[in-house]
Coordinates of C-alpha atoms in Angstrom, one line a residue:
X1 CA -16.9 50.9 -68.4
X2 CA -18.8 47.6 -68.4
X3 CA -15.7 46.2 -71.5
X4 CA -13.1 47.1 -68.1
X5 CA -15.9 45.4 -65.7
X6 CA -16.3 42.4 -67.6
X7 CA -12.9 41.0 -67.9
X8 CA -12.0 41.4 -64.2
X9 CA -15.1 39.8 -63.1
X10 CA -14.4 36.7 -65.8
X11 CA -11.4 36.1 -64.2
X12 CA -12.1 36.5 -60.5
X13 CA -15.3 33.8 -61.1
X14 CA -12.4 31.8 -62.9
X15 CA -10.4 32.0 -59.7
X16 CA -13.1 30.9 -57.4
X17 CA -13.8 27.9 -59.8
X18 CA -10.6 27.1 -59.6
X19 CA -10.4 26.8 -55.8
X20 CA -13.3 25.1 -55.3
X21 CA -11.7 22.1 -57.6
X22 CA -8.7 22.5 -55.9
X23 CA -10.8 21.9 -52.5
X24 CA -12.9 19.2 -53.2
X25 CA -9.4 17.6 -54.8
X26 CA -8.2 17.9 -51.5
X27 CA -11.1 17.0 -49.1
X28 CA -9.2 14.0 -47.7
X29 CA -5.7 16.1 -47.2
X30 CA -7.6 18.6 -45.2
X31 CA -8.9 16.4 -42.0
X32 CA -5.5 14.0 -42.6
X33 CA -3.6 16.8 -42.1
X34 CA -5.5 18.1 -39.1
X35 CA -5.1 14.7 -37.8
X36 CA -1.8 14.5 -38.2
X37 CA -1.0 17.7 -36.5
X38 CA -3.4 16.2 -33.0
X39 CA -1.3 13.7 -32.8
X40 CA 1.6 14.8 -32.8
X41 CA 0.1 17.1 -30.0
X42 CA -1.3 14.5 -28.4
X43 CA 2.6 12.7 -28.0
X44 CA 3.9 15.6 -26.8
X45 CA 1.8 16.3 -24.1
X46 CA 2.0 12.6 -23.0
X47 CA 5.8 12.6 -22.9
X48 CA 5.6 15.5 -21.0
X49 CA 4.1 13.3 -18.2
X50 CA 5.7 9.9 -19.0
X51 CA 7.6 8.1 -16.4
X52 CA 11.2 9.1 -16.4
X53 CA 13.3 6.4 -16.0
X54 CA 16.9 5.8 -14.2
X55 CA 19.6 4.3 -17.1
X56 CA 20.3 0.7 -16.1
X57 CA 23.1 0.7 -18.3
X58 CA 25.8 -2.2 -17.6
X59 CA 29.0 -2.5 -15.6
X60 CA 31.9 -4.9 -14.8
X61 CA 33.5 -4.9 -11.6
X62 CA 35.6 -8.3 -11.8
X63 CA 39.9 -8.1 -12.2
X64 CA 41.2 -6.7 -14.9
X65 CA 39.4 -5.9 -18.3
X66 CA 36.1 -7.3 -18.6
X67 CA 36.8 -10.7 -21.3
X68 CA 36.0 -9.7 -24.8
X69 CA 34.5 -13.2 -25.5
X70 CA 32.5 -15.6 -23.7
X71 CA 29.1 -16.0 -21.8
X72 CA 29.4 -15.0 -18.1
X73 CA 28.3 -17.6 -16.2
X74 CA 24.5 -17.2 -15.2
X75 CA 24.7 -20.7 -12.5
X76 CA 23.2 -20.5 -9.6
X77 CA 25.4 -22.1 -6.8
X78 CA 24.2 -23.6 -3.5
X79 CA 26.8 -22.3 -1.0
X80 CA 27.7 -22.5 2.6
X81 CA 29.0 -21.0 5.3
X82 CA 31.9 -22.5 6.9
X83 CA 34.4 -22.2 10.2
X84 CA 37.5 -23.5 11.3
X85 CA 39.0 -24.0 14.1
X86 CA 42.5 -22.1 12.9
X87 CA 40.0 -19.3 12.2
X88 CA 38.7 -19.3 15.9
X89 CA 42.0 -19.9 17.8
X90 CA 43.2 -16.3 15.5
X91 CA 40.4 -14.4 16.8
X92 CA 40.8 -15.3 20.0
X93 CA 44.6 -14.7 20.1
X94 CA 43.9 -11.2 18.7
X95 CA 41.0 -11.0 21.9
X96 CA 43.8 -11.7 24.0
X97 CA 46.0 -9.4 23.2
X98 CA 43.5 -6.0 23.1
X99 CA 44.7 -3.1 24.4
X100 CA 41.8 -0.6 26.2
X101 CA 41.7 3.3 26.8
X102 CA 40.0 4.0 30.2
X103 CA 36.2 5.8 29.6
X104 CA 35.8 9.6 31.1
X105 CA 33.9 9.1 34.2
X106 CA 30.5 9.3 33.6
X107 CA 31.2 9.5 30.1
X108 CA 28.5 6.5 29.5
X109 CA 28.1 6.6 25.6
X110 CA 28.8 9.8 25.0
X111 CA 32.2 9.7 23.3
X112 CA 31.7 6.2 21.9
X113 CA 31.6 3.1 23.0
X114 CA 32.2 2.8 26.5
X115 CA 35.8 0.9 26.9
X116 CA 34.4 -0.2 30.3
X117 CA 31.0 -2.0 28.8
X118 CA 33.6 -3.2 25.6
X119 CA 35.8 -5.2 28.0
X120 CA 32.8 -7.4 29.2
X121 CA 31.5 -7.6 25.6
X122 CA 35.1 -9.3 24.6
X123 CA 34.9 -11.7 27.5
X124 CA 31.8 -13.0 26.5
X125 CA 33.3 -12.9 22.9
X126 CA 36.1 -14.7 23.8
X127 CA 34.9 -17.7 26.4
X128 CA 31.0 -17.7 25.7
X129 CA 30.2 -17.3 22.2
X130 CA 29.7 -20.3 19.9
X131 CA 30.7 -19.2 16.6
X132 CA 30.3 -23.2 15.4
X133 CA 26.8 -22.8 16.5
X134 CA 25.8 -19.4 15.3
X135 CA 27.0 -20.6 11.6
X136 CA 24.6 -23.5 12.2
X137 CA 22.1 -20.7 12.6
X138 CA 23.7 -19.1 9.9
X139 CA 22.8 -22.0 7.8
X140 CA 19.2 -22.8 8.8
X141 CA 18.2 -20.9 5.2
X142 CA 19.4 -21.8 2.0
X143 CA 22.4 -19.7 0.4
X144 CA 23.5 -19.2 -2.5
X145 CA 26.3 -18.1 -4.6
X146 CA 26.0 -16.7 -8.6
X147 CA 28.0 -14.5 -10.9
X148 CA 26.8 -11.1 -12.3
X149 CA 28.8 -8.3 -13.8
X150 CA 32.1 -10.1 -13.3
X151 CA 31.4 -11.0 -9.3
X152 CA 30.1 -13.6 -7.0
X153 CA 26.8 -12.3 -5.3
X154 CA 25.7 -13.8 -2.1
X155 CA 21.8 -13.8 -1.2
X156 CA 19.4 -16.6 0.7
X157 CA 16.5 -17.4 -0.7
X158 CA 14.1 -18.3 1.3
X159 CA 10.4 -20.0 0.3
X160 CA 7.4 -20.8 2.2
X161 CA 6.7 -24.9 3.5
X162 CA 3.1 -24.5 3.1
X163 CA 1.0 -22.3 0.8
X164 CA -2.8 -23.0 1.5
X165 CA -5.5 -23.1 -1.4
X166 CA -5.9 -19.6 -2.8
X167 CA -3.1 -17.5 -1.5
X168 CA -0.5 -16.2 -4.0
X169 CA 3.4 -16.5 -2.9
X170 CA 4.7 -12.8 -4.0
X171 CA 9.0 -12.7 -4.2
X172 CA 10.2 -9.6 -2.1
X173 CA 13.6 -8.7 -2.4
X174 CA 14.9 -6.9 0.7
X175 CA 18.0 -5.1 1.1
X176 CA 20.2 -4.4 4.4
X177 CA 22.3 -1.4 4.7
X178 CA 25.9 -0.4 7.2
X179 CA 26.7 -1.9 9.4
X180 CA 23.9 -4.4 9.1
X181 CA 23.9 -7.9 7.0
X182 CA 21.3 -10.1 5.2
X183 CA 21.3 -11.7 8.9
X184 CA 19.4 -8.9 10.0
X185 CA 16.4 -10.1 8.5
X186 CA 16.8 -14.3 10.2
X187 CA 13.7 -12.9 12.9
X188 CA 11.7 -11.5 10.0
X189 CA 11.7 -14.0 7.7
X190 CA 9.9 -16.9 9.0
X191 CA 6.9 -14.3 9.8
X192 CA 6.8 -13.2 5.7
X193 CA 7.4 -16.9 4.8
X194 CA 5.1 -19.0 7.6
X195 CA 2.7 -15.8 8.7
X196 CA -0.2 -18.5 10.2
X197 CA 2.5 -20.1 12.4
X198 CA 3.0 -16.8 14.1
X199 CA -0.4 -15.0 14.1
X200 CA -0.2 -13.1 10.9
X201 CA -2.9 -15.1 9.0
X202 CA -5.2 -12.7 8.9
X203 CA -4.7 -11.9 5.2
X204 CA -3.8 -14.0 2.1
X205 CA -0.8 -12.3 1.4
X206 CA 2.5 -14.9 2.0
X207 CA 6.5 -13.9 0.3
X208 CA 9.2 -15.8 -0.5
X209 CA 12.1 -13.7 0.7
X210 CA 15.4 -13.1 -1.1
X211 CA 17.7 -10.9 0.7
X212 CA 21.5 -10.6 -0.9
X213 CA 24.3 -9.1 0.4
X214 CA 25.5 -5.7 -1.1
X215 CA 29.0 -6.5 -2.9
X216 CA 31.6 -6.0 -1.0
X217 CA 29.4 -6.6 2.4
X218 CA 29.6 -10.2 4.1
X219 CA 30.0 -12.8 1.6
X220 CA 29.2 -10.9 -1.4
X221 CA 32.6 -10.4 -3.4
X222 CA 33.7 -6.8 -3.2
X223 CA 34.0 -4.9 -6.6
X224 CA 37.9 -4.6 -8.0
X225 CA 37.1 -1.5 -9.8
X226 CA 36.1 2.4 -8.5
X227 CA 32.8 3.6 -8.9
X228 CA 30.4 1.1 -7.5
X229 CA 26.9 2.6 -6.6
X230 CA 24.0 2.4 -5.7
X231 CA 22.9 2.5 -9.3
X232 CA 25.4 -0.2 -9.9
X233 CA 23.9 -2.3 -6.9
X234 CA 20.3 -1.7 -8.4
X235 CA 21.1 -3.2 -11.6
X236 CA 23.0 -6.4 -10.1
X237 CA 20.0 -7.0 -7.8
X238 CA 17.4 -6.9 -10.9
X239 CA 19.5 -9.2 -13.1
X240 CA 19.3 -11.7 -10.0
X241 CA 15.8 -11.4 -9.5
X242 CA 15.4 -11.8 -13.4
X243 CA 18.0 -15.1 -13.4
X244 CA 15.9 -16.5 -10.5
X245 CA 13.2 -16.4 -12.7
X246 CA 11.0 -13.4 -11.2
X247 CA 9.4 -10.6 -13.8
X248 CA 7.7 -8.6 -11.0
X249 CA 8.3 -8.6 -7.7
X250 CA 8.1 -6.2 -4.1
X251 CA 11.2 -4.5 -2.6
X252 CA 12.4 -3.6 0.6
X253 CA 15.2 -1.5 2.1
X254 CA 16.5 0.3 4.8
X255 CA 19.7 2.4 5.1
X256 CA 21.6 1.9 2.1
X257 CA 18.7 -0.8 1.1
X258 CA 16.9 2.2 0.6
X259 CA 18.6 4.1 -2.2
X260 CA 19.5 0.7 -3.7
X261 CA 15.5 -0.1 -3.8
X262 CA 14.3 3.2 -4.9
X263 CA 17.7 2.9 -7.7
X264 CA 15.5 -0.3 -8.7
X265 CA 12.1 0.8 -9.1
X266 CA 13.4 4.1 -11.3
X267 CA 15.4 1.6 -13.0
X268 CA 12.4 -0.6 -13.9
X269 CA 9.7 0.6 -12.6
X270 CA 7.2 -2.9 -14.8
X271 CA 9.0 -5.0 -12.7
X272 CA 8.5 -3.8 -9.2
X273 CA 5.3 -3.7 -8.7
X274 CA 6.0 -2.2 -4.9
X275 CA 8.8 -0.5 -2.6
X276 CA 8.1 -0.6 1.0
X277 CA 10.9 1.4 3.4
X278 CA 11.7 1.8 6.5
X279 CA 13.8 5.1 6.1
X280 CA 13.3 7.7 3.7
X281 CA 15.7 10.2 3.4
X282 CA 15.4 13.6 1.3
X283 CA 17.4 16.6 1.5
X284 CA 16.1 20.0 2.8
X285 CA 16.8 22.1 -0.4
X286 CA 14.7 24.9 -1.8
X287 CA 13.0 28.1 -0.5
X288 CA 9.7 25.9 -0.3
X289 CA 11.1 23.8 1.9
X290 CA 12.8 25.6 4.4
X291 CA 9.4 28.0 4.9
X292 CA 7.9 24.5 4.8
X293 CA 10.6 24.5 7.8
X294 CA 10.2 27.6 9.8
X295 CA 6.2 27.6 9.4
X296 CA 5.8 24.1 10.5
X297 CA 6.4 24.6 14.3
X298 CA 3.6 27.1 14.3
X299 CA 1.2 26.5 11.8
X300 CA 1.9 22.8 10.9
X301 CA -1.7 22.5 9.3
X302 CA -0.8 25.1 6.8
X303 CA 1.8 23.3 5.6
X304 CA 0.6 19.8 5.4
X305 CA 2.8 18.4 8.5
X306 CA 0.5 16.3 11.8
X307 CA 0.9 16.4 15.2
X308 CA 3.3 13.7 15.0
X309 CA 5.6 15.2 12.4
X310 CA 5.6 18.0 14.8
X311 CA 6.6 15.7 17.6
X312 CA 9.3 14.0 15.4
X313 CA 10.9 17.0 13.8
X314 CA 11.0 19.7 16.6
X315 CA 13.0 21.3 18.0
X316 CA 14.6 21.4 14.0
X317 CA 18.0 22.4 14.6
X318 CA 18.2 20.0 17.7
X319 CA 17.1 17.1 15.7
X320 CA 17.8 17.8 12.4
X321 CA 21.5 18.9 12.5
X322 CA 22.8 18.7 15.7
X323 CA 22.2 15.2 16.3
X324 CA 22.8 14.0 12.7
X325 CA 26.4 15.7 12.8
X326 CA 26.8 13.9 16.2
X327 CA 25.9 10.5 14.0
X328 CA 27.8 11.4 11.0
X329 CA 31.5 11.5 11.8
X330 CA 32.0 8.1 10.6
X331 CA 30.2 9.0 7.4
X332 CA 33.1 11.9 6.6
X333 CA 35.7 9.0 7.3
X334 CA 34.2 7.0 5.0
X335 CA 33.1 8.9 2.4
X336 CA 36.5 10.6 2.2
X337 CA 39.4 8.0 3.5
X338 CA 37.8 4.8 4.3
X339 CA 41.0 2.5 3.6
X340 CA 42.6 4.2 6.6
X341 CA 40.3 3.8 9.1
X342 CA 39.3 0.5 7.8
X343 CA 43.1 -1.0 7.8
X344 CA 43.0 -0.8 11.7
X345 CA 39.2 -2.4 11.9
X346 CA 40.2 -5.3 9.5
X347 CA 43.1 -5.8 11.8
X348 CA 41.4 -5.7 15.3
X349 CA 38.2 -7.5 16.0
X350 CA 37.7 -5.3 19.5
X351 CA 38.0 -2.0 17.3
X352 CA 35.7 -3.7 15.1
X353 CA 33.0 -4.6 17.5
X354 CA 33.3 -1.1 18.9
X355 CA 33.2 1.1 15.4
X356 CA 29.8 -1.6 14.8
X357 CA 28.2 -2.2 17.5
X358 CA 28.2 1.4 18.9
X359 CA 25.8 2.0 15.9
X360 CA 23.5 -0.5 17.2
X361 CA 22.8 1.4 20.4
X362 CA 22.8 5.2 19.3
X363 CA 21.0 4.2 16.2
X364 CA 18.6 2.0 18.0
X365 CA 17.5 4.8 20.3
X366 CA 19.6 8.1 20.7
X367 CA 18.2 7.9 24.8
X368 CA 21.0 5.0 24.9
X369 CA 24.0 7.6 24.6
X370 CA 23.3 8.2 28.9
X371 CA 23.8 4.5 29.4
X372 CA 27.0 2.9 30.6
X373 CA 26.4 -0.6 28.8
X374 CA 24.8 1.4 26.0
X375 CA 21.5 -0.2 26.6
X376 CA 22.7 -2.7 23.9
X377 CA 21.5 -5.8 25.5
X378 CA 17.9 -4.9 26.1
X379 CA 17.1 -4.9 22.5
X380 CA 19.6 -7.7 21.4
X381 CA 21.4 -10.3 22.5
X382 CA 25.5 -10.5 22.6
X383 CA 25.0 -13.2 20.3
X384 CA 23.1 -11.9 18.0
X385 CA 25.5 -8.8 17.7
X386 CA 28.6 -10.5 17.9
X387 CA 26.9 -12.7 14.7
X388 CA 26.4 -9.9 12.6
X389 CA 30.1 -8.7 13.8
X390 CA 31.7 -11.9 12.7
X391 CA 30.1 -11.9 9.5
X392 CA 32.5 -8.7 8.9
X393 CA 35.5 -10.3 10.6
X394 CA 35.5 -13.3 8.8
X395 CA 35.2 -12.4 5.5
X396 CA 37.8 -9.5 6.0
X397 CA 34.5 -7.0 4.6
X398 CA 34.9 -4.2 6.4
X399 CA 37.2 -2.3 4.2
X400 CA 34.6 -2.7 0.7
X401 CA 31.7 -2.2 2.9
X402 CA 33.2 1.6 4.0
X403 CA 34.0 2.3 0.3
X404 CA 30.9 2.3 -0.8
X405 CA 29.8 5.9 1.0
X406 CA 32.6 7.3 -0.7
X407 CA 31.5 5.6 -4.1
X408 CA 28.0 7.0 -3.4
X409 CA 28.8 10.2 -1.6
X410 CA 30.6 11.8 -5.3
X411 CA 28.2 11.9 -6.8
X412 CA 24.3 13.6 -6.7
X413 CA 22.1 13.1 -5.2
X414 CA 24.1 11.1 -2.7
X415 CA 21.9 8.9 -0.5
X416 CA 18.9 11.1 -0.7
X417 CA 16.4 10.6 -3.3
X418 CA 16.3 12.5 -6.0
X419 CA 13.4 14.6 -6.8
X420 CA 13.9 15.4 -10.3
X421 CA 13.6 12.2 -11.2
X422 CA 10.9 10.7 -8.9
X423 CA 9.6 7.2 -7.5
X424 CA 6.3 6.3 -9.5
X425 CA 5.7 3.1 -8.4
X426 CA 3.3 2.4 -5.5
X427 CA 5.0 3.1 -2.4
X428 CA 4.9 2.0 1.2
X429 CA 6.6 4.2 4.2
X430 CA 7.2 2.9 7.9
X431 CA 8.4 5.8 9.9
X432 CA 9.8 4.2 13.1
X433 CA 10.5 7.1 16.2
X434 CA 13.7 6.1 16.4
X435 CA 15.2 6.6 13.1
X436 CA 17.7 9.1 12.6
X437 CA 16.0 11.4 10.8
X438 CA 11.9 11.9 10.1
X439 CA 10.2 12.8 6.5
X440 CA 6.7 13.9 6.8
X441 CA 4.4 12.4 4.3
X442 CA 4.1 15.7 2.7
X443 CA 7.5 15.8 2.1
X444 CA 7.9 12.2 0.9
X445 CA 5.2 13.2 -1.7
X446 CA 8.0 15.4 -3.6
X447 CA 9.8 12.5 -4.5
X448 CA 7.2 9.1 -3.9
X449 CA 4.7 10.1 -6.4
X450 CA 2.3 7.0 -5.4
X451 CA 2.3 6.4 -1.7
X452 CA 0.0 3.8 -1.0
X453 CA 0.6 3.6 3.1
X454 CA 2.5 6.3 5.3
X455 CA 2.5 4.7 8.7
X456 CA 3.9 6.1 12.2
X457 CA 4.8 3.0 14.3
X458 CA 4.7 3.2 17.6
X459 CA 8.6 2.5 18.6
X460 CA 11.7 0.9 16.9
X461 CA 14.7 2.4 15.3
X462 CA 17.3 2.4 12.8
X463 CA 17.5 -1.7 12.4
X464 CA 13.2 -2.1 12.3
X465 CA 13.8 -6.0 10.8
X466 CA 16.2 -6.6 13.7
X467 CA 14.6 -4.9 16.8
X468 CA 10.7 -5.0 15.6
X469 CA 10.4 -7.5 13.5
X470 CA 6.9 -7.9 13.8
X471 CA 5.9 -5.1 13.4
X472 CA 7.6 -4.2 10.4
X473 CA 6.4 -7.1 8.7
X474 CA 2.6 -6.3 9.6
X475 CA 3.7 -3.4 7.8
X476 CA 4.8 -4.7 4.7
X477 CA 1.5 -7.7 4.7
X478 CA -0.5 -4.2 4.9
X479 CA 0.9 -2.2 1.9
X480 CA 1.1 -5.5 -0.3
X481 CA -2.7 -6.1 0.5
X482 CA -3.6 -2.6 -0.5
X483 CA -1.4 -2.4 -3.5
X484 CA -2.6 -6.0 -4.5
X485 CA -6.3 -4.4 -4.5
X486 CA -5.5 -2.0 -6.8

């Protein structure tokens, strides 16, 4: 039994010899290996949480095909705004000449804009307003003119006299939206550039302000071919800041200056190193959302929302659908056929004035709708809206400025933000009472994964750099101190 024991046992100590040479051998593979196999863990699980980014891509929206050689040329041009007198006597023959629809009686704003109220806005248009003077205005900040993706961009740039010892000069790009202008931003501009001169020295934070105009808006050339975005604005706006010499910088935006802005800082998110809005706008979609809905009028705490998203949101339907579809008809018209409507506003300065500056009283504050006048004048001045109107007359915009909703409005997410792909960077919301439509800070969270400030101001509406200048800009010194301190 032992001569059958003996040569099994032989070769199993054999065996176990030879794996102990084979694991010393390979002492080194062993933990290499194991290494090897952490790390590639470790990657994974960090590009499971790494910043998504938005594709900048490139585009070319000059005539014809895109030129298969040659530089494009990256000058920056001093440009400036200029009148003639031909140009005045045309608009004021076509002023002459309008033909008006009597209102309803006691119709006030309800169906538009009151024909009664329009006729005195057109006599002040037509004997009153200095156009020669308000392009003076016009001219009081530097402009400029330079080339990018095959068009002329307009913007001002505008930089602060003074900087005292110790304070840092941080660029902010803001963006206008429809129907505004970069002139919506002439009140707040000297308080981000010169904050001592009007109070706001209480910090050390002082800008120098770029605000372009969206192609195809004022004196921005409009693209030549379809499919101009927001994604397509975003990129054009980073390649100015970058040929301005800027590597990081802030944003701003409201209306469509808020899609374009949040476009950027998905786009590059190293670059901006903050986004501060005045409107935030994100779809109701999702089961969570609508219980998030029908729970908050009863039990806001349970589902993150205050009193004053209560205030602002309720009653739901009321403010939420109803009164957006009653502020939307001109975004179907635009977003589907905008050539057609916009043939008869490039044609007519009074149906001009009325399609714009209707905006500027419902959108202002919805309470204006029972006024006769529109309540237009105790917010602005005629001047002041007949400037931003001219900017549209004059350079024939109207037309490019409408086709962008239906450039936008094709394809997803539309205006809204959206949440699959998120906002990273920190993040500063005004909510003014005013504005068309309210997202809680609980809401906002979905998409703005680093808010820094949520603020509820106390009044202002749809055009906060235009009505409430000052406030917004206490706004924006506040989230650019806290993000600086970061």
């Amino acid at each position: 039994m032992w001569q059958e024991f003996l040569p099994n046992a032989w070769e199993s100590l054999l065996s176990r010899i030879r794996s102990f040479e084979f694991f010393q051998k390979n002492a080194v593979l062993v933990p290499v290996a194991a290494l090897g196999v952490g790390g590639m863990l470790v990657c994974w699980l960090r590009s499971r949480h790494k910043t998504k980014t938005l594709e900048m891509g490139d585009g070319w929206w000059g005539s014809g095909e895109r030129p298969l050689k040659g530089k494009e040329d990256e000058s920056i041009r001093p440009f400036k705004i200029e009148t003639s007198d031909k140009e005045i006597e045309d608009l004021h023959h076509r002023l002459d000449q309008a033909r008006y629809a009597p209102p309803l009686e006691g119709a006030a704003f309800h169906y538009g804009f009151n024909s009664n109220y329009l006729q005195k806005v057109v006599a002040y248009w037509r004997n009153q307003f200095d156009w020669h003077k308000q392009v003076e205005i016009l001219n009081k900040y530097p402009h400029f003119l330079t080339t990018i993706e095959g068009i002329n961009i307009h913007f001002i740039h505008v930089k602060p006299s003074y900087v005292p010892h110790g304070r840092a000069v941080q660029p902010l790009l803001m963006v206008h939206g429809w129907p505004g202008s970069f002139y919506e931003f002439y009140k707040i501009i000297p308080l981000l550039t010169e904050p001592a001169k009007h109070g706001l020295a209480e910090g050390d934070v002082v800008f120098e302000v770029i605000c372009p105009s969206i192609p195809g808006y004022g004196f921005s050339e409009a693209p030549h071919q379809k499919g101009f975005t927001t994604v397509a604005a975003a990129r054009i706006f980073h390649k100015l800041m970058n040929r301005l010499g800027f590597k990081e910088y802030y944003l701003q935006g409201g209306d469509w200056g808020s899609p374009i802005t949040i476009n950027m800082a998905q786009m590059l998110p190293q670059s901006v190193k903050g986004l501060h809005l005045n409107m935030v706008f994100i779809a109701i979609r999702g089961l969570g959302r609508m219980i998030s809905v029908m729970l908050g009028a009863y039990v806001p705490w349970l589902v993150g929302l205050t009193r004053e998203d209560v205030r602002r949101v309720y009653p739901f339907a009321q403010k939420n659908i109803y009164n957006i579809l009653r502020e939307s008809g001109y975004l179907h018209i635009q977003a589907t056929k905008p050539d057609t409507a916009g043939c008869g506003l490039n044609d007519s300065p009074v149906g001009l004035a009325a399609y714009i500056l209707e905006k500027f009283s419902t959108w202002t504050d919805d309470s204006f709708l029972d006024k006769d006048d529109g309540a237009l004048e105790s917010k602005y001045s005629l001047d002041e809206l007949l400037t931003n109107v001219m900017i549209y007359w004059v350079t024939s915009s109207i037309v490019s400025s409408m086709r962008f909703y239906k450039e936008n409005m094709s394809k997803f997410p539309g205006p809204a933000a959206d949440p699959r792909l998120g906002v990273h960077v920190p993040t500063g919301i005004a909510a003014f009472p005013q504005e068309l439509t309210h997202t809680p800070r609980t809401w906002a969270k979905d998409v703005f994964k680093n808010i820094v400030t949520y603020s509820y101001m106390p009044r202002g509406g749809h055009f906060a750099a235009f009505q409430e200048p000052k406030l917004l800009a206490q706004d924006i010194m506040h989230f650019v101190r806290k993000v600086e301190q970061l």
